[in-house]
PDB file of C-alpha atoms and ligand atoms in Angstrom:
ATOM      1  CA  SER A   1     -64.260  18.660-111.892  1.00 67.00           C
ATOM      2  CA  VAL A   2     -65.807  18.669-115.350  1.00 65.00           C
ATOM      3  CA  THR A   3     -67.016  15.115-114.877  1.00 66.00           C
ATOM      4  CA  ASP A   4     -68.755  15.822-111.566  1.00 75.00           C
ATOM      5  CA  ASP A   5     -72.219  16.076-113.101  1.00 74.00           C
ATOM      6  CA  ILE A   6     -71.916  13.006-115.385  1.00 74.00           C
ATOM      7  CA  PRO A   7     -73.703   9.951-113.922  1.00 77.00           C
ATOM      8  CA  ALA A   8     -71.185   7.323-112.885  1.00 76.00           C
ATOM      9  CA  GLU A   9     -72.512   4.640-115.260  1.00 73.00           C
ATOM     10  CA  VAL A  10     -72.358   7.046-118.221  1.00 70.00           C
ATOM     11  CA  LEU A  11     -68.836   8.100-117.312  1.00 68.00           C
ATOM     12  CA  GLU A  12     -67.881   4.425-117.058  1.00 66.00           C
ATOM     13  CA  ARG A  13     -69.260   3.689-120.522  1.00 60.00           C
ATOM     14  CA  LEU A  14     -67.638   6.725-122.107  1.00 57.00           C
ATOM     15  CA  THR A  15     -64.245   6.210-120.517  1.00 55.00           C
ATOM     16  CA  THR A  16     -63.918   2.435-120.733  1.00 54.00           C
ATOM     17  CA  PRO A  17     -61.846   1.634-123.832  1.00 52.00           C
ATOM     18  CA  ARG A  18     -64.132  -0.576-125.881  1.00 55.00           C
ATOM     19  CA  ALA A  19     -63.035  -4.170-125.664  1.00 62.00           C
ATOM     20  CA  GLY A  20     -63.716  -4.284-129.360  1.00 82.00           C
ATOM     21  CA  ILE A  21     -65.769  -6.658-131.453  1.00 85.00           C
ATOM     22  CA  LEU A  22     -65.265 -10.329-132.249  1.00 89.00           C
ATOM     23  CA  GLY A  23     -62.215 -10.250-129.968  1.00 86.00           C
ATOM     24  CA  LEU A  24     -60.629  -7.555-132.153  1.00 89.00           C
ATOM     25  CA  PRO A  25     -59.453  -4.557-130.104  1.00 88.00           C
ATOM     26  CA  LEU A  26     -60.656  -1.324-131.669  1.00 89.00           C
ATOM     27  CA  ASP A  27     -57.459   0.553-130.887  1.00 86.00           C
ATOM     28  CA  ARG A  28     -56.897   0.620-134.636  1.00 91.00           C
ATOM     29  CA  PRO A  29     -59.187   0.634-137.674  1.00 95.00           C
ATOM     30  CA  ARG A  30     -60.554  -2.796-138.597  1.00 97.00           C
ATOM     31  CA  VAL A  31     -61.157  -3.952-142.177  1.00 98.00           C
ATOM     32  CA  MET A  32     -64.224  -6.012-143.085  1.00 98.00           C
ATOM     33  CA  GLY A  33     -63.719  -7.695-146.460  1.00 98.00           C
ATOM     34  CA  ILE A  34     -66.800  -8.128-148.644  1.00 97.00           C
ATOM     35  CA  VAL A  35     -67.628 -11.568-150.018  1.00 95.00           C
ATOM     36  CA  ASN A  36     -70.577 -11.425-152.394  1.00 91.00           C
ATOM     37  CA  ALA A  37     -72.202 -14.778-152.957  1.00 91.00           C
ATOM     38  CA  THR A  38     -74.663 -13.009-155.254  1.00 80.00           C
ATOM     39  CA  PRO A  39     -74.970 -13.200-159.041  1.00 71.00           C
ATOM     40  CA  ASP A  40     -75.886  -9.518-159.369  1.00 60.00           C
ATOM     41  CA  SER A  41     -74.004  -7.505-156.763  1.00 53.00           C
ATOM     42  CA  PHE A  42     -73.119  -4.245-158.428  1.00 48.00           C
ATOM     43  CA  SER A  43     -69.438  -4.266-157.778  1.00 54.00           C
ATOM     44  CA  ASP A  44     -68.261  -7.537-159.203  1.00 50.00           C
ATOM     45  CA  GLY A  45     -70.726  -8.201-161.940  1.00 41.00           C
ATOM     46  CA  GLY A  46     -70.879 -11.925-161.669  1.00 39.00           C
ATOM     47  CA  ARG A  47     -70.826 -14.684-159.117  1.00 44.00           C
ATOM     48  CA  TYR A  48     -67.387 -14.629-157.499  1.00 52.00           C
ATOM     49  CA  GLU A  49     -66.194 -18.011-156.226  1.00 82.00           C
ATOM     50  CA  ALA A  50     -67.093 -16.869-152.706  1.00 89.00           C
ATOM     51  CA  VAL A  51     -64.671 -19.131-150.867  1.00 89.00           C
ATOM     52  CA  ALA A  52     -61.722 -18.188-153.083  1.00 91.00           C
ATOM     53  CA  GLN A  53     -62.707 -14.555-152.615  1.00 93.00           C
ATOM     54  CA  GLY A  54     -62.740 -15.045-148.838  1.00 94.00           C
ATOM     55  CA  HIS A  55     -59.251 -16.541-148.827  1.00 95.00           C
ATOM     56  CA  ARG A  56     -57.957 -13.759-151.074  1.00 96.00           C
ATOM     57  CA  LEU A  57     -59.321 -11.035-148.800  1.00 98.00           C
ATOM     58  CA  LEU A  58     -57.852 -12.675-145.715  1.00 97.00           C
ATOM     59  CA  ASP A  59     -54.470 -12.917-147.468  1.00 98.00           C
ATOM     60  CA  GLU A  60     -54.776  -9.191-148.183  1.00 98.00           C
ATOM     61  CA  GLY A  61     -55.260  -8.478-144.480  1.00 98.00           C
ATOM     62  CA  ALA A  62     -59.004  -8.444-143.767  1.00 98.00           C
ATOM     63  CA  ASP A  63     -59.850  -8.719-140.043  1.00 97.00           C
ATOM     64  CA  ILE A  64     -63.428  -9.856-140.684  1.00 97.00           C
ATOM     65  CA  LEU A  65     -65.276 -11.298-143.699  1.00 98.00           C
ATOM     66  CA  ASP A  66     -68.781 -10.046-144.470  1.00 98.00           C
ATOM     67  CA  ILE A  67     -70.622 -12.700-146.493  1.00 97.00           C
ATOM     68  CA  GLY A  68     -73.898 -11.798-148.177  1.00 96.00           C
ATOM     69  CA  GLY A  69     -76.266 -13.635-150.498  1.00 94.00           C
ATOM     70  CA  GLU A  70     -78.676 -10.825-151.370  1.00 93.00           C
ATOM     71  CA  SER A  71     -77.585  -7.669-153.125  1.00 89.00           C
ATOM     72  CA  THR A  72     -79.161  -4.616-151.520  1.00 87.00           C
ATOM     73  CA  ARG A  73     -78.087  -2.073-154.118  1.00 82.00           C
ATOM     74  CA  PRO A  74     -80.798   0.320-155.264  1.00 81.00           C
ATOM     75  CA  GLY A  75     -83.473  -1.543-157.215  1.00 81.00           C
ATOM     76  CA  ALA A  76     -82.251  -5.010-156.225  1.00 82.00           C
ATOM     77  CA  ALA A  77     -84.936  -7.672-155.988  1.00 84.00           C
ATOM     78  CA  GLU A  78     -85.465  -9.620-152.762  1.00 89.00           C
ATOM     79  CA  VAL A  79     -83.943 -13.114-152.640  1.00 93.00           C
ATOM     80  CA  ALA A  80     -85.923 -16.074-151.256  1.00 96.00           C
ATOM     81  CA  VAL A  81     -84.775 -17.445-147.885  1.00 97.00           C
ATOM     82  CA  ASP A  82     -83.731 -20.878-149.146  1.00 96.00           C
ATOM     83  CA  GLU A  83     -81.802 -19.389-152.077  1.00 95.00           C
ATOM     84  CA  GLU A  84     -80.020 -16.903-149.784  1.00 96.00           C
ATOM     85  CA  ILE A  85     -79.120 -19.723-147.387  1.00 96.00           C
ATOM     86  CA  ALA A  86     -77.888 -21.911-150.262  1.00 94.00           C
ATOM     87  CA  ARG A  87     -75.632 -19.059-151.387  1.00 93.00           C
ATOM     88  CA  ILE A  88     -73.965 -18.096-148.106  1.00 94.00           C
ATOM     89  CA  VAL A  89     -73.910 -21.162-145.842  1.00 95.00           C
ATOM     90  CA  PRO A  90     -71.322 -23.105-147.887  1.00 92.00           C
ATOM     91  CA  ALA A  91     -69.064 -20.051-148.045  1.00 93.00           C
ATOM     92  CA  ILE A  92     -69.409 -19.358-144.304  1.00 95.00           C
ATOM     93  CA  ARG A  93     -68.718 -22.994-143.461  1.00 94.00           C
ATOM     94  CA  ALA A  94     -65.579 -22.955-145.628  1.00 92.00           C
ATOM     95  CA  VAL A  95     -63.951 -19.901-144.023  1.00 94.00           C
ATOM     96  CA  ALA A  96     -65.447 -19.629-140.503  1.00 94.00           C
ATOM     97  CA  ASP A  97     -62.398 -21.269-138.928  1.00 93.00           C
ATOM     98  CA  LEU A  98     -60.027 -18.841-140.672  1.00 94.00           C
ATOM     99  CA  ALA A  99     -61.453 -15.517-139.476  1.00 95.00           C
ATOM    100  CA  PRO A 100     -64.489 -13.968-137.816  1.00 96.00           C
ATOM    101  CA  VAL A 101     -67.372 -14.040-140.298  1.00 97.00           C
ATOM    102  CA  SER A 102     -70.239 -11.570-140.413  1.00 98.00           C
ATOM    103  CA  ALA A 103     -73.443 -12.652-142.179  1.00 98.00           C
ATOM    104  CA  ASP A 104     -74.957  -9.814-144.216  1.00 98.00           C
ATOM    105  CA  THR A 105     -78.664 -10.604-144.126  1.00 98.00           C
ATOM    106  CA  ARG A 106     -81.988  -8.998-143.149  1.00 97.00           C
ATOM    107  CA  LYS A 107     -83.753 -12.318-142.508  1.00 98.00           C
ATOM    108  CA  ALA A 108     -83.768 -14.238-139.216  1.00 98.00           C
ATOM    109  CA  ALA A 109     -84.015 -17.652-140.915  1.00 98.00           C
ATOM    110  CA  VAL A 110     -80.896 -16.876-142.956  1.00 98.00           C
ATOM    111  CA  ALA A 111     -79.112 -15.467-139.891  1.00 98.00           C
ATOM    112  CA  ARG A 112     -79.925 -18.625-137.917  1.00 97.00           C
ATOM    113  CA  ALA A 113     -78.483 -20.820-140.686  1.00 97.00           C
ATOM    114  CA  ALA A 114     -75.442 -18.551-140.964  1.00 97.00           C
ATOM    115  CA  LEU A 115     -74.766 -18.708-137.209  1.00 97.00           C
ATOM    116  CA  GLY A 116     -75.195 -22.487-137.381  1.00 96.00           C
ATOM    117  CA  ALA A 117     -72.534 -22.567-140.093  1.00 96.00           C
ATOM    118  CA  GLY A 118     -70.085 -20.595-137.946  1.00 96.00           C
ATOM    119  CA  ALA A 119     -70.849 -16.915-138.502  1.00 97.00           C
ATOM    120  CA  ALA A 120     -69.798 -14.849-135.460  1.00 96.00           C
ATOM    121  CA  MET A 121     -71.772 -11.658-136.171  1.00 97.00           C
ATOM    122  CA  ILE A 122     -74.840 -10.408-138.026  1.00 98.00           C
ATOM    123  CA  ASN A 123     -74.864  -7.401-140.339  1.00 98.00           C
ATOM    124  CA  ASP A 124     -78.454  -6.237-140.889  1.00 98.00           C
ATOM    125  CA  VAL A 125     -78.760  -3.446-143.468  1.00 97.00           C
ATOM    126  CA  SER A 126     -82.374  -2.940-142.383  1.00 96.00           C
ATOM    127  CA  GLY A 127     -81.367  -2.369-138.743  1.00 97.00           C
ATOM    128  CA  PHE A 128     -83.933  -4.960-137.601  1.00 97.00           C
ATOM    129  CA  ASP A 129     -86.701  -3.248-139.606  1.00 96.00           C
ATOM    130  CA  PHE A 130     -87.155  -6.046-142.143  1.00 95.00           C
ATOM    131  CA  ASP A 131     -87.714  -9.089-139.908  1.00 97.00           C
ATOM    132  CA  ALA A 132     -89.170  -8.844-136.391  1.00 97.00           C
ATOM    133  CA  ALA A 133     -87.634 -12.235-135.558  1.00 98.00           C
ATOM    134  CA  MET A 134     -84.083 -10.923-136.039  1.00 98.00           C
ATOM    135  CA  ALA A 135     -83.643  -9.045-132.741  1.00 98.00           C
ATOM    136  CA  PRO A 136     -84.729 -11.980-130.533  1.00 97.00           C
ATOM    137  CA  LEU A 137     -82.494 -14.312-132.553  1.00 98.00           C
ATOM    138  CA  VAL A 138     -79.441 -12.059-132.166  1.00 97.00           C
ATOM    139  CA  ALA A 139     -80.198 -11.601-128.456  1.00 97.00           C
ATOM    140  CA  GLU A 140     -80.507 -15.364-127.978  1.00 96.00           C
ATOM    141  CA  ALA A 141     -77.322 -16.063-129.951  1.00 96.00           C
ATOM    142  CA  GLY A 142     -75.364 -13.477-127.930  1.00 95.00           C
ATOM    143  CA  VAL A 143     -73.406 -12.322-131.030  1.00 96.00           C
ATOM    144  CA  PRO A 144     -72.520  -8.776-132.111  1.00 97.00           C
ATOM    145  CA  VAL A 145     -74.765  -7.083-134.653  1.00 98.00           C
ATOM    146  CA  CYS A 146     -74.283  -4.152-137.015  1.00 98.00           C
ATOM    147  CA  LEU A 147     -77.420  -2.033-137.210  1.00 98.00           C
ATOM    148  CA  MET A 148     -77.412   0.106-140.335  1.00 98.00           C
ATOM    149  CA  HIS A 149     -79.661   3.023-141.185  1.00 98.00           C
ATOM    150  CA  ALA A 150     -81.699   2.767-144.371  1.00 97.00           C
ATOM    151  CA  GLN A 151     -84.628   4.928-145.425  1.00 96.00           C
ATOM    152  CA  GLY A 152     -87.028   2.611-147.271  1.00 90.00           C
ATOM    153  CA  LEU A 153     -86.359  -0.634-149.117  1.00 88.00           C
ATOM    154  CA  PRO A 154     -83.723  -1.212-151.839  1.00 86.00           C
ATOM    155  CA  GLU A 155     -86.448  -1.406-154.467  1.00 86.00           C
ATOM    156  CA  THR A 156     -87.526   2.219-153.959  1.00 90.00           C
ATOM    157  CA  MET A 157     -85.184   3.908-151.475  1.00 92.00           C
ATOM    158  CA  GLN A 158     -83.480   6.096-154.075  1.00 92.00           C
ATOM    159  CA  ASP A 159     -86.677   7.373-155.695  1.00 93.00           C
ATOM    160  CA  ASP A 160     -86.811  10.620-153.728  1.00 94.00           C
ATOM    161  CA  PRO A 161     -85.022  10.415-150.348  1.00 96.00           C
ATOM    162  CA  ARG A 162     -85.795  13.398-148.110  1.00 97.00           C
ATOM    163  CA  TYR A 163     -84.713  14.470-144.567  1.00 97.00           C
ATOM    164  CA  ASP A 164     -85.232  17.535-142.379  1.00 98.00           C
ATOM    165  CA  ASN A 165     -81.565  17.255-141.351  1.00 98.00           C
ATOM    166  CA  VAL A 166     -79.965  14.049-142.611  1.00 98.00           C
ATOM    167  CA  LEU A 167     -77.214  14.004-139.968  1.00 98.00           C
ATOM    168  CA  LEU A 168     -79.633  14.330-137.052  1.00 98.00           C
ATOM    169  CA  ASP A 169     -82.449  12.296-138.614  1.00 98.00           C
ATOM    170  CA  VAL A 170     -80.054   9.371-139.198  1.00 98.00           C
ATOM    171  CA  TYR A 171     -78.701   9.799-135.643  1.00 98.00           C
ATOM    172  CA  ASP A 172     -82.197   9.678-134.156  1.00 98.00           C
ATOM    173  CA  ALA A 173     -83.162   6.673-136.297  1.00 98.00           C
ATOM    174  CA  LEU A 174     -80.003   4.801-135.285  1.00 98.00           C
ATOM    175  CA  GLU A 175     -80.604   5.646-131.616  1.00 98.00           C
ATOM    176  CA  ALA A 176     -84.129   4.205-131.917  1.00 98.00           C
ATOM    177  CA  ARG A 177     -82.671   1.052-133.491  1.00 98.00           C
ATOM    178  CA  VAL A 178     -80.110   0.724-130.672  1.00 98.00           C
ATOM    179  CA  ARG A 179     -82.798   1.174-128.024  1.00 97.00           C
ATOM    180  CA  ARG A 180     -85.006  -1.429-129.745  1.00 97.00           C
ATOM    181  CA  ALA A 181     -82.054  -3.843-129.772  1.00 98.00           C
ATOM    182  CA  GLU A 182     -81.359  -3.192-126.074  1.00 97.00           C
ATOM    183  CA  ALA A 183     -85.050  -3.761-125.307  1.00 97.00           C
ATOM    184  CA  ALA A 184     -84.728  -7.155-127.025  1.00 98.00           C
ATOM    185  CA  GLY A 185     -81.856  -8.034-124.688  1.00 97.00           C
ATOM    186  CA  ILE A 186     -78.856  -7.107-126.863  1.00 97.00           C
ATOM    187  CA  SER A 187     -76.324  -5.238-124.714  1.00 93.00           C
ATOM    188  CA  ARG A 188     -75.007  -2.031-126.233  1.00 92.00           C
ATOM    189  CA  ASP A 189     -71.440  -3.348-126.206  1.00 91.00           C
ATOM    190  CA  ARG A 190     -72.537  -5.895-128.852  1.00 95.00           C
ATOM    191  CA  ILE A 191     -74.014  -3.263-131.154  1.00 97.00           C
ATOM    192  CA  ILE A 192     -72.222  -1.566-134.043  1.00 97.00           C
ATOM    193  CA  VAL A 193     -73.904   1.346-135.834  1.00 98.00           C
ATOM    194  CA  ASP A 194     -73.672   2.321-139.503  1.00 98.00           C
ATOM    195  CA  PRO A 195     -75.211   5.409-141.179  1.00 98.00           C
ATOM    196  CA  GLY A 196     -75.892   3.439-144.377  1.00 98.00           C
ATOM    197  CA  ILE A 197     -74.229   5.370-147.195  1.00 98.00           C
ATOM    198  CA  GLY A 198     -76.378   5.095-150.308  1.00 97.00           C
ATOM    199  CA  PHE A 199     -79.398   3.596-148.560  1.00 96.00           C
ATOM    200  CA  GLY A 200     -82.119   6.157-149.163  1.00 96.00           C
ATOM    201  CA  LYS A 201     -79.734   9.080-149.511  1.00 97.00           C
ATOM    202  CA  THR A 202     -78.831  11.517-152.287  1.00 97.00           C
ATOM    203  CA  GLN A 203     -75.183  12.313-152.989  1.00 98.00           C
ATOM    204  CA  ALA A 204     -75.606  15.475-150.903  1.00 98.00           C
ATOM    205  CA  HIS A 205     -76.990  13.429-148.003  1.00 98.00           C
ATOM    206  CA  ASN A 206     -74.086  10.953-148.261  1.00 98.00           C
ATOM    207  CA  LEU A 207     -71.500  13.770-148.265  1.00 98.00           C
ATOM    208  CA  ALA A 208     -73.158  15.487-145.293  1.00 98.00           C
ATOM    209  CA  ILE A 209     -72.915  12.227-143.335  1.00 98.00           C
ATOM    210  CA  LEU A 210     -69.284  11.638-144.346  1.00 98.00           C
ATOM    211  CA  ARG A 211     -68.279  15.187-143.385  1.00 98.00           C
ATOM    212  CA  ARG A 212     -69.575  14.762-139.814  1.00 98.00           C
ATOM    213  CA  ILE A 213     -69.564  10.983-139.314  1.00 98.00           C
ATOM    214  CA  SER A 214     -67.892  11.454-135.892  1.00 97.00           C
ATOM    215  CA  LEU A 215     -71.331  12.535-134.654  1.00 98.00           C
ATOM    216  CA  TYR A 216     -72.375   8.863-134.492  1.00 98.00           C
ATOM    217  CA  HIS A 217     -69.805   8.075-131.794  1.00 96.00           C
ATOM    218  CA  GLY A 218     -72.320   9.743-129.511  1.00 96.00           C
ATOM    219  CA  LEU A 219     -74.402   6.564-129.698  1.00 97.00           C
ATOM    220  CA  GLY A 220     -71.750   4.820-127.602  1.00 95.00           C
ATOM    221  CA  CYS A 221     -71.140   2.005-130.125  1.00 96.00           C
ATOM    222  CA  PRO A 222     -68.361   1.307-132.650  1.00 96.00           C
ATOM    223  CA  VAL A 223     -69.142   2.921-136.011  1.00 97.00           C
ATOM    224  CA  LEU A 224     -68.978   0.938-139.267  1.00 98.00           C
ATOM    225  CA  LEU A 225     -68.736   2.615-142.689  1.00 98.00           C
ATOM    226  CA  GLY A 226     -69.735   0.975-145.959  1.00 98.00           C
ATOM    227  CA  VAL A 227     -68.780   3.346-148.774  1.00 98.00           C
ATOM    228  CA  SER A 228     -66.649   0.967-150.845  1.00 98.00           C
ATOM    229  CA  ARG A 229     -67.038   1.336-154.628  1.00 98.00           C
ATOM    230  CA  LYS A 230     -70.360   3.140-154.188  1.00 97.00           C
ATOM    231  CA  ARG A 231     -71.956   5.479-156.717  1.00 97.00           C
ATOM    232  CA  LEU A 232     -70.746   8.689-155.039  1.00 97.00           C
ATOM    233  CA  ILE A 233     -67.145   7.544-155.617  1.00 98.00           C
ATOM    234  CA  GLY A 234     -67.910   6.767-159.241  1.00 98.00           C
ATOM    235  CA  THR A 235     -69.632  10.112-159.790  1.00 98.00           C
ATOM    236  CA  LEU A 236     -67.137  12.384-157.991  1.00 98.00           C
ATOM    237  CA  GLY A 237     -64.088  10.274-158.846  1.00 98.00           C
ATOM    238  CA  GLY A 238     -64.978   9.756-162.486  1.00 98.00           C
ATOM    239  CA  ALA A 239     -64.715   5.982-162.221  1.00 98.00           C
ATOM    240  CA  GLU A 240     -67.592   4.441-164.171  1.00 97.00           C
ATOM    241  CA  ASP A 241     -66.555   0.842-163.470  1.00 97.00           C
ATOM    242  CA  PRO A 242     -66.925  -0.036-159.758  1.00 97.00           C
ATOM    243  CA  ALA A 243     -63.729  -2.093-159.981  1.00 96.00           C
ATOM    244  CA  ASP A 244     -61.817   1.177-160.643  1.00 98.00           C
ATOM    245  CA  ARG A 245     -62.987   2.859-157.418  1.00 98.00           C
ATOM    246  CA  ALA A 246     -60.340   1.637-154.935  1.00 98.00           C
ATOM    247  CA  PRO A 247     -58.469   4.997-154.764  1.00 98.00           C
ATOM    248  CA  GLY A 248     -61.668   6.892-153.993  1.00 98.00           C
ATOM    249  CA  THR A 249     -62.693   4.233-151.493  1.00 98.00           C
ATOM    250  CA  LEU A 250     -59.335   4.589-149.734  1.00 98.00           C
ATOM    251  CA  ALA A 251     -59.598   8.387-149.661  1.00 98.00           C
ATOM    252  CA  VAL A 252     -63.027   8.314-148.033  1.00 98.00           C
ATOM    253  CA  THR A 253     -61.906   5.535-145.670  1.00 98.00           C
ATOM    254  CA  LEU A 254     -58.972   7.622-144.415  1.00 98.00           C
ATOM    255  CA  ALA A 255     -61.220  10.658-143.995  1.00 98.00           C
ATOM    256  CA  ALA A 256     -63.455   8.474-141.823  1.00 98.00           C
ATOM    257  CA  VAL A 257     -60.459   7.079-139.900  1.00 97.00           C
ATOM    258  CA  ALA A 258     -59.497  10.688-139.116  1.00 96.00           C
ATOM    259  CA  GLN A 259     -62.948  10.946-137.457  1.00 96.00           C
ATOM    260  CA  GLY A 260     -62.451   7.755-135.457  1.00 95.00           C
ATOM    261  CA  VAL A 261     -64.588   5.353-137.517  1.00 97.00           C
ATOM    262  CA  GLN A 262     -63.511   1.929-136.324  1.00 96.00           C
ATOM    263  CA  VAL A 263     -64.764  -0.625-138.896  1.00 97.00           C
ATOM    264  CA  HIS A 264     -64.523  -0.327-142.686  1.00 98.00           C
ATOM    265  CA  ARG A 265     -66.499  -2.620-145.032  1.00 98.00           C
ATOM    266  CA  VAL A 266     -64.549  -2.773-148.275  1.00 98.00           C
ATOM    267  CA  HIS A 267     -64.018  -4.795-151.457  1.00 97.00           C
ATOM    268  CA  ASP A 268     -60.427  -3.713-152.135  1.00 98.00           C
ATOM    269  CA  VAL A 269     -58.885  -4.953-148.894  1.00 98.00           C
ATOM    270  CA  GLY A 270     -55.262  -4.912-150.068  1.00 98.00           C
ATOM    271  CA  ALA A 271     -55.405  -1.264-151.113  1.00 98.00           C
ATOM    272  CA  VAL A 272     -57.142  -0.154-147.921  1.00 98.00           C
ATOM    273  CA  VAL A 273     -54.837  -2.166-145.641  1.00 98.00           C
ATOM    274  CA  GLN A 274     -51.795  -0.645-147.349  1.00 98.00           C
ATOM    275  CA  GLY A 275     -53.271   2.840-147.012  1.00 98.00           C
ATOM    276  CA  LEU A 276     -54.106   2.318-143.339  1.00 97.00           C
ATOM    277  CA  ARG A 277     -50.558   1.142-142.608  1.00 96.00           C
ATOM    278  CA  LEU A 278     -49.127   4.346-144.087  1.00 96.00           C
ATOM    279  CA  TRP A 279     -51.783   6.454-142.374  1.00 95.00           C
ATOM    280  CA  GLN A 280     -50.866   4.890-139.033  1.00 92.00           C
ATOM    281  CA  ALA A 281     -47.134   5.350-139.632  1.00 94.00           C
ATOM    282  CA  VAL A 282     -47.524   9.028-140.509  1.00 94.00           C
ATOM    283  CA  ASN A 283     -50.084   9.842-137.827  1.00 89.00           C
ATOM    284  CA  ASN A 284     -48.971   7.693-134.942  1.00 80.00           C
ATOM    285  CA  GLU A 285     -45.348   7.848-133.915  1.00 64.00           C
ATOM    286  CA  LYS A 286     -45.971   4.825-131.679  1.00 62.00           C
ATOM    287  CA  ALA A 287     -46.874   2.649-134.725  1.00 58.00           C
ATOM    288  CA  GLU A 288     -44.451  -0.222-135.138  1.00 57.00           C
ATOM    289  CA  GLN A 289     -41.882   0.913-137.706  1.00 53.00           C
TER     290      GLN A 289
HETATM  291  N1  LIG B 301     -73.246  -2.576-142.741  1.00 75.82           N
HETATM  292  C1  LIG B 301     -73.359  -2.406-144.076  1.00 75.82           C
HETATM  293  N2  LIG B 301     -73.678  -3.444-144.871  1.00 75.82           N
HETATM  294  C2  LIG B 301     -73.789  -3.263-146.216  1.00 75.82           C
HETATM  295  N3  LIG B 301     -74.137  -4.318-147.022  1.00 75.82           N
HETATM  296  C3  LIG B 301     -74.265  -4.134-148.365  1.00 75.82           C
HETATM  297  C4  LIG B 301     -74.009  -2.876-148.929  1.00 75.82           C
HETATM  298  C5  LIG B 301     -74.142  -2.690-150.396  1.00 75.82           C
HETATM  299  O1  LIG B 301     -74.538  -3.933-150.925  1.00 75.82           O
HETATM  300  P1  LIG B 301     -74.468  -4.262-152.469  1.00 75.82           P
HETATM  301  O2  LIG B 301     -75.009  -3.073-153.158  1.00 75.82           O
HETATM  302  O3  LIG B 301     -75.100  -5.573-152.678  1.00 75.82           O
HETATM  303  O4  LIG B 301     -72.977  -4.340-152.851  1.00 75.82           O
HETATM  304  P2  LIG B 301     -71.745  -4.904-152.019  1.00 75.82           P
HETATM  305  O5  LIG B 301     -72.286  -6.007-151.132  1.00 75.82           O
HETATM  306  O6  LIG B 301     -70.802  -5.386-153.081  1.00 75.82           O
HETATM  307  O7  LIG B 301     -71.240  -3.733-151.216  1.00 75.82           O
HETATM  308  N4  LIG B 301     -73.668  -1.817-148.168  1.00 75.82           N
HETATM  309  C6  LIG B 301     -73.548  -1.985-146.803  1.00 75.82           C
HETATM  310  C7  LIG B 301     -73.204  -0.896-145.919  1.00 75.82           C
HETATM  311  O8  LIG B 301     -73.003   0.252-146.350  1.00 75.82           O
HETATM  312  N5  LIG B 301     -73.117  -1.153-144.588  1.00 75.82           N
END
């Protein structure tokens, strides 16, 4: 049969429905709500009351909360470890018993504090590039990790991003990150991959990735997309203020859902959850009516 020449362990991995992440089956799209404990994150202008924000996003239907204390938008300055810890640990502690919490940090010392405060997952936008101590920490903690692709550092990544073929170059870079994580003792079923929209990419690069994002399923890990309120939505959607970009975010999210992307990192949880419910109802006759 067609599967005769596929090694048994590969066939097993490709045909075993993924148990999911953080105990959440991935038989339907999962929504990761963004809690910015940062004074300068691009989308919300000021310092949200992080805990109130967390509760609001859970009320709107978030499956996971992603709590970050260091904005990584283009040009953002690095935050000191103790300041980043001071920003996210109180918020994590306050909501960790309500929902699975992901800590959005590139630094092992911050990740350790976040896990100590109850975080159940690490989201590293540098894909373990920034801090060599991160992979061993995540391996030791036995928690899931999202490895994102970025070309360069936030300070300079948008200066002149270039690729031979962005789709394949990002694929190869993510595969290298997954292999490095496995070498550190992190099993592949605890790894989530993310092509890193806006992280060292032009608008054309971002659109090329979005058009063929299903390619990244070939890595054998759940795929996470972070496109919420980003510049490409503002530019193509004509929404100057990031707070006005929920419709465009939902449109791109549904396009990604149509390509099987399992986890969606968004600010406007209510709008995306509503859209996903309708998408499921229209596209899946088995959906509960
Ligand atoms: N996995 C993942 N994590 C991310 N964390 C931060 C941002 C952007 O950060 P920032 O510019 O600070 O804004 P916000 O945190 O409001 O999205 N984007 C991603 C992403 O695309 N994927």
